[in-house]
Tab-separated table of C-alpha atoms in Angstrom:
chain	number	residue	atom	x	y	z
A	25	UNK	CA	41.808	74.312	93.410
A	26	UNK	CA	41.713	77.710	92.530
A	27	UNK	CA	41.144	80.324	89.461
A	28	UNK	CA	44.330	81.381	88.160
A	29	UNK	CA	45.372	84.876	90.198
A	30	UNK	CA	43.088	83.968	93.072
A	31	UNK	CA	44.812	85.454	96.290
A	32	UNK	CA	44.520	82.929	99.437
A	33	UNK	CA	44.136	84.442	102.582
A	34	UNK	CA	45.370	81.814	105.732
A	35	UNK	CA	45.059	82.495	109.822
A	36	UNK	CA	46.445	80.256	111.802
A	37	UNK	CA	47.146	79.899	115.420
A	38	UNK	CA	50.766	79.973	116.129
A	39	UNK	CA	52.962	78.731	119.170
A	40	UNK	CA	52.491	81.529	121.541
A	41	UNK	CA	48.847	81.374	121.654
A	42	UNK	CA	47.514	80.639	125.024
A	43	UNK	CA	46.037	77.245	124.655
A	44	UNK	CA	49.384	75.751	122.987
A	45	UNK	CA	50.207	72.895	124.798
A	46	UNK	CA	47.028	72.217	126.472
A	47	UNK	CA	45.768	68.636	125.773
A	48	UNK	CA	47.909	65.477	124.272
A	49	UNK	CA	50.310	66.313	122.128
A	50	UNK	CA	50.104	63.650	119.072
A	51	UNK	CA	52.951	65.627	116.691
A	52	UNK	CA	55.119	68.401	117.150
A	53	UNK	CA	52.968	71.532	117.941
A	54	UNK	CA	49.551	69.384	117.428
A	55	UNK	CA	47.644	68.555	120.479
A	56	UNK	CA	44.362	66.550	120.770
A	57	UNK	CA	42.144	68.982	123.214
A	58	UNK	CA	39.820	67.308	125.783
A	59	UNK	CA	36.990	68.322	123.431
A	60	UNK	CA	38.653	66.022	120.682
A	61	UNK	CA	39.601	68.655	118.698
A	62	UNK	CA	43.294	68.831	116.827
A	63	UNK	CA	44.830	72.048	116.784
A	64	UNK	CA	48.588	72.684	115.204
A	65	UNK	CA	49.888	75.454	116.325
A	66	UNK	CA	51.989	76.893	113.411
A	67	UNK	CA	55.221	78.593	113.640
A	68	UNK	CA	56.178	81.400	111.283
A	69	UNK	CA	59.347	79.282	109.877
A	70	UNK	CA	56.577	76.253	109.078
A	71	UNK	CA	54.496	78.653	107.581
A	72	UNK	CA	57.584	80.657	105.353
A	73	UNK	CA	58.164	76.395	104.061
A	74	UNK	CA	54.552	76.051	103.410
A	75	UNK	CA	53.896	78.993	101.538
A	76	UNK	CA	57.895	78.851	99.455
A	77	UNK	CA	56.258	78.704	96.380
A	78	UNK	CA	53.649	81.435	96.949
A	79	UNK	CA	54.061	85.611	96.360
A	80	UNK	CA	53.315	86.891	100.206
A	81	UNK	CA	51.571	90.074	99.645
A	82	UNK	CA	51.490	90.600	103.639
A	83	UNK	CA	52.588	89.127	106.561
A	84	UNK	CA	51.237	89.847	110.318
A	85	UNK	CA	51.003	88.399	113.808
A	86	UNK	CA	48.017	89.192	115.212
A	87	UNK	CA	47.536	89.489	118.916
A	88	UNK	CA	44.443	89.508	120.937
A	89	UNK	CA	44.193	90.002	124.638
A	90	UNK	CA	40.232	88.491	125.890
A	91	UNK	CA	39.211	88.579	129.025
A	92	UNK	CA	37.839	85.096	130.441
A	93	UNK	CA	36.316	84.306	133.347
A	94	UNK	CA	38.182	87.221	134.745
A	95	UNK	CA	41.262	85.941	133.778
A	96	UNK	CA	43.396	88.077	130.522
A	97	UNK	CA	44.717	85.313	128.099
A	98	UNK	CA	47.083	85.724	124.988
A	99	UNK	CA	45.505	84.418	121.669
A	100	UNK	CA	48.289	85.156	118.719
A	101	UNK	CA	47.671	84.330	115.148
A	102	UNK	CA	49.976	84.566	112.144
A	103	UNK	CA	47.942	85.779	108.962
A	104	UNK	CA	49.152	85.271	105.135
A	105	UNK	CA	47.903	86.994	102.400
A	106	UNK	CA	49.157	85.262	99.569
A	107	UNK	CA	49.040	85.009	95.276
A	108	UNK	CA	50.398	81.487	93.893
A	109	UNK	CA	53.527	82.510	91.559
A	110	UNK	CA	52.867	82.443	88.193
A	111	UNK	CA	53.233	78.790	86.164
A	112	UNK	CA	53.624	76.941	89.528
A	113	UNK	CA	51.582	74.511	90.476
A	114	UNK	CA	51.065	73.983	94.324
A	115	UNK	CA	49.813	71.016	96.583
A	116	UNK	CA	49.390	71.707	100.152
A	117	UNK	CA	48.359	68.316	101.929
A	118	UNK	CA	46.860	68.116	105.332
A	119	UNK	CA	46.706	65.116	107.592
A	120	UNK	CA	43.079	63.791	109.548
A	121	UNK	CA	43.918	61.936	112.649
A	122	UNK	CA	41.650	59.308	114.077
């Protein structure tokens, strides 16, 4: 729930992120890591559907390179900044696994 003109900003991890594909995979692109944590792992085409009904101010894929344990790892996020069109109302429903 929001106040009307509120602008949502969303980050998400997307496919080519380094840890995609590490742990079970329980769905497409969701994986259950060994510290029993889910992670989806969005791709932009998921996140275009998601946000159809919303004005998309900006659009980026952000990508980090962190060194680890001397190792250099990719960690990508996609990042929406995003008004709800005017007289739309908008559900976005997320799923708890257990």
């Amino acid at each position: 729930v929001s106040k009307e003109n509120a602008i949502l900003v969303f980050e998400a991890f997307t496919t080519g992120d380094f840890r995609y594909g590490k742990g079970v995979e329980i769905e497409r692109n969701t994986f259950l890591r060994g510290n029993g944590i889910y992670t989806h792992y969005f791709t932009e085409d998921e996140l275009n559907s998601l946000f159809k009904e919303w004005h998309i101010f900006e659009k980026n894929i952000k990508r980090v390179e962190r060194k680890i344990f001397g190792s250099i790892y990719k960690m990508e996020t996609l990042v929406f900044i995003a008004k709800i069109n005017k007289n739309k109302k908008v559900f976005i429903h997320a799923r708890h696994y257990e």
